[in-house]
Coordinates of C-alpha atoms in Angstrom, one line a residue:
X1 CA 55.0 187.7 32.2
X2 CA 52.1 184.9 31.0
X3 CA 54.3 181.9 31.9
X4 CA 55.0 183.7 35.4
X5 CA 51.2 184.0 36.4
X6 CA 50.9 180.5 35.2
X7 CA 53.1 179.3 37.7
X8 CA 51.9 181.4 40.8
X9 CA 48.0 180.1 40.2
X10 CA 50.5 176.8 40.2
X11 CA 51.5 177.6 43.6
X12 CA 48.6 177.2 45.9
X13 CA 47.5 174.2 44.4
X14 CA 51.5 172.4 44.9
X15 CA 51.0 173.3 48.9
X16 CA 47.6 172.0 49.3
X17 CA 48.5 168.6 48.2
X18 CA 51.3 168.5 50.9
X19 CA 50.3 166.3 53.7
X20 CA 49.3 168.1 57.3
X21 CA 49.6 165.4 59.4
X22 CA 52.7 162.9 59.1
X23 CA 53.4 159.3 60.5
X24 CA 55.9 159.6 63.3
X25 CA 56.7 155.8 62.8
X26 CA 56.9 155.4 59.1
X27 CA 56.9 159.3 57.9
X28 CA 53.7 158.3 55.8
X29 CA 51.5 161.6 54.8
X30 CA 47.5 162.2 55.4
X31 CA 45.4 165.0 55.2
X32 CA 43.2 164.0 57.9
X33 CA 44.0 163.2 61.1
X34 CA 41.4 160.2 61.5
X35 CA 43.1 158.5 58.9
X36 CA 46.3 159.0 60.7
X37 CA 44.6 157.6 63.9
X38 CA 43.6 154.8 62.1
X39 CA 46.5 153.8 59.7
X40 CA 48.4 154.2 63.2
X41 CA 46.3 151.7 64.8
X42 CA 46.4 149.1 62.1
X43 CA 50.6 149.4 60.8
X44 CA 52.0 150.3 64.1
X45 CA 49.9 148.7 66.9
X46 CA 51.4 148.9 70.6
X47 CA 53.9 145.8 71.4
X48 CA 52.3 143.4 73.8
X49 CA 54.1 143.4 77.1
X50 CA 57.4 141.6 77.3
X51 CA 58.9 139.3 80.6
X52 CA 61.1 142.8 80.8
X53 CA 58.3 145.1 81.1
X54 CA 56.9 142.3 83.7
X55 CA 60.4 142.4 85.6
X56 CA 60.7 146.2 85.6
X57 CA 56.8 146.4 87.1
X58 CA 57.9 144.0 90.1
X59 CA 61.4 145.2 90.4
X60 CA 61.9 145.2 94.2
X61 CA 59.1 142.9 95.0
X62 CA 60.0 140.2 97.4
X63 CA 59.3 137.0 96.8
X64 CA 57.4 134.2 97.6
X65 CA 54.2 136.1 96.3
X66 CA 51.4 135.0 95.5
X67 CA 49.8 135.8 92.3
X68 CA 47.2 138.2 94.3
X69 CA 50.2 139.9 95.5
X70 CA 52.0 140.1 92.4
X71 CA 49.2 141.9 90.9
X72 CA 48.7 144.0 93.9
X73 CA 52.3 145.6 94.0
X74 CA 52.3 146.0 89.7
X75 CA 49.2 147.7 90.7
X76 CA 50.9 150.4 92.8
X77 CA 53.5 151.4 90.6
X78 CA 50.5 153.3 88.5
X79 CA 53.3 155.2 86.6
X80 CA 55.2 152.5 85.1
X81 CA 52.5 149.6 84.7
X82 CA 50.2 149.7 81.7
X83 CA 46.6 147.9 82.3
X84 CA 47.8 145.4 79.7
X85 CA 50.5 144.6 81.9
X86 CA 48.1 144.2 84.9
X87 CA 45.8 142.0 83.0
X88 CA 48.8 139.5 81.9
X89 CA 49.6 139.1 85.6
X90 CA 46.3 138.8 86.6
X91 CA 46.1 136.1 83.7
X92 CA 49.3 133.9 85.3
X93 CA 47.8 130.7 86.8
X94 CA 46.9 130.8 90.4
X95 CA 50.0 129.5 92.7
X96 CA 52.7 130.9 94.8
X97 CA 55.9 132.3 92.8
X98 CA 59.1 131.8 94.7
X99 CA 61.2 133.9 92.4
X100 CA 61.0 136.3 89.3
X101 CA 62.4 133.5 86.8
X102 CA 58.9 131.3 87.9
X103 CA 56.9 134.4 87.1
X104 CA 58.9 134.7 83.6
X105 CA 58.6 131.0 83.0
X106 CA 54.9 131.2 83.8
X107 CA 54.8 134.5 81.3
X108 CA 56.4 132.3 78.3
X109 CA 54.0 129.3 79.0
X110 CA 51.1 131.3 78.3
X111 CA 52.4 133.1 75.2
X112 CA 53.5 129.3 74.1
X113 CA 49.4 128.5 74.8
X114 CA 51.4 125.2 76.6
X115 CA 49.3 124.1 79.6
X116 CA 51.2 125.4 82.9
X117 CA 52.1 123.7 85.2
X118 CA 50.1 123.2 88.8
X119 CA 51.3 124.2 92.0
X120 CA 51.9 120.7 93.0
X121 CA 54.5 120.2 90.1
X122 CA 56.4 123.5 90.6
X123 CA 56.4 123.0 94.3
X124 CA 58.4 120.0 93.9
X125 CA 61.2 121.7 91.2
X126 CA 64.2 123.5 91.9
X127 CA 63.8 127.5 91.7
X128 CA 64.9 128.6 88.5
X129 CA 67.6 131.3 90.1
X130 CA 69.1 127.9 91.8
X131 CA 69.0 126.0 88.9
X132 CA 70.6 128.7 86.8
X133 CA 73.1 129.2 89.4
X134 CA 74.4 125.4 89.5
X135 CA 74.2 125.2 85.7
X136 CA 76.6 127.9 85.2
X137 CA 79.1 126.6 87.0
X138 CA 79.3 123.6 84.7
X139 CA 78.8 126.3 81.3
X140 CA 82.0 126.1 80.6
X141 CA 82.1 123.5 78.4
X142 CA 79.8 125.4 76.5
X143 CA 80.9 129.2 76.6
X144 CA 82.9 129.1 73.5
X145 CA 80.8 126.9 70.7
X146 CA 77.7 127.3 72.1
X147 CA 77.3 130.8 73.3
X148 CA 78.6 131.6 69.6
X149 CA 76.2 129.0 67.7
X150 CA 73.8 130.7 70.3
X151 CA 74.3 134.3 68.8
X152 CA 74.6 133.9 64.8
X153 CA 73.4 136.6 63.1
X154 CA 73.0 139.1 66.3
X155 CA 74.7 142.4 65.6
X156 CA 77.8 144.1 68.1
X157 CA 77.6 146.4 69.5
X158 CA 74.8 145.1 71.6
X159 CA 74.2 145.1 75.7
X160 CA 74.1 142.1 78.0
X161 CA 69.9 142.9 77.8
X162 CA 70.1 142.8 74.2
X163 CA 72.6 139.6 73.9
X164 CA 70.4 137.7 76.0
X165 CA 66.5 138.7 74.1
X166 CA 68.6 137.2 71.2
X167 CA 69.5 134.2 72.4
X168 CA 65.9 133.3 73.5
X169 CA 64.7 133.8 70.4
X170 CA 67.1 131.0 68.9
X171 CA 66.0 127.3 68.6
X172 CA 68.9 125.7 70.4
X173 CA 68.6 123.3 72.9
X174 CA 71.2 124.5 75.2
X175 CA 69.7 128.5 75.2
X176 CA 68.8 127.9 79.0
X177 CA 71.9 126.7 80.8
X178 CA 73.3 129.7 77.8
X179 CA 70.9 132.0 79.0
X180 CA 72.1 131.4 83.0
X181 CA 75.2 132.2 81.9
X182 CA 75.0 135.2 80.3
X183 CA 72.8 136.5 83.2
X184 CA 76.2 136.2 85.3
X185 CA 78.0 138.5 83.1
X186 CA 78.8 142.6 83.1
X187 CA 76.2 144.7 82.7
X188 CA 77.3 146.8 80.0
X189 CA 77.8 147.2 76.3
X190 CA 80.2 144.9 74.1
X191 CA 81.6 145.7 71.3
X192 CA 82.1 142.0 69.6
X193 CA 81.8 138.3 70.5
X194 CA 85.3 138.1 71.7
X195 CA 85.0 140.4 74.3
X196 CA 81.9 138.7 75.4
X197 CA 83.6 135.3 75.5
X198 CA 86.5 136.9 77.4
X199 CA 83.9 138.0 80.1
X200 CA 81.9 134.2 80.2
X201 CA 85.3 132.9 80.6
X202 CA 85.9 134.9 83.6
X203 CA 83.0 133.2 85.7
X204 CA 83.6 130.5 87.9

């Protein structure tokens, strides 16, 4: 009967060391919600906009726009643009964009902190959806070695969104005309690397 009250006035003080509030990121206990806030804040801080959140915000946008208008029809789609978003468009340089790979080359120059290019210079360059166009129909000298030394290490199964943000993260010299490429290809999910080299091989 003693060893049964002891563990009863046991009890209460088990359940109030139990966490109220819980991490959904990490599943990391607090009993106070401002540390939760702040633990939040500091381990899991919001991602900074990508070139796909920039693509989805302009999705039926057409171009040539200026930057002005860029930021202007991101503005209007109030649901699915964040004010990060708007201030990174607002931050491009100053020119007009002929198509949404200049706006995403533009994006990637100032995340590089490289100087971007002036109006003059861009003017006088081939659109990027051209470029990429021509280039693929020389790719395939380079759809079998390439596009695999382009995706060691990713993991299958994986979409045509996914294969692509992988190979831009690589350091290889050919991930552009690579990248143009796989643009070209299904939009769906494959399930290895041969598969995906079947479907490169089909374009012509």
């Amino acid at each position: 009967m003693m060893i049964l009250l002891v563990m009863r006035s046991k009890i209460p003080n088990v359940v109030a060391q139990l966490p109220q509030f819980t991490c959904p990121f990490c599943g990391k206990g607090f009993n106070q919600k401002s540390r939760l806030q702040r633990h939040t804040e500091t381990a899991h801080p919001p991602s900074a906009p990508s070139a796909a959140d920039l693509q989805r915000a302009l999705k039926g946008i057409r171009y040539p726009k200026t930057k002005e208008e860029l930021s202007q029809f991101a503005a209007q789609r109030t649901s699915a643009t964040s004010p990060d978003l708007l201030n990174l468009i607002n931050s491009l340089p100053k020119r007009s964009y002929r198509d949404s790979a200049e706006v995403v080359i533009a994006l990637g120059e100032l995340k590089s902190g490289k100087r971007p290019r002036n109006a003059v210079r861009v003017a006088s360059l081939e659109t990027p959806s051209k470029k990429g166009g021509k280039s693929a129909l020389k790719s395939r000298k380079i759809s079998a070695s390439g596009i695999a030394k382009a995706l060691k290490g990713i993991n299958f199964p994986n979409s045509k969104r996914g294969i692509i943000r992988h190979v831009r993260k690589q350091h290889d010299s050919k991930k552009e005309k690579i990248i143009s490429v796989l643009r070209r290809i299904s939009d769906k999910k494959y399930e290895n690397i041969v598969q995906l080299e079947k479907e490169v091989g089909k374009i012509k």
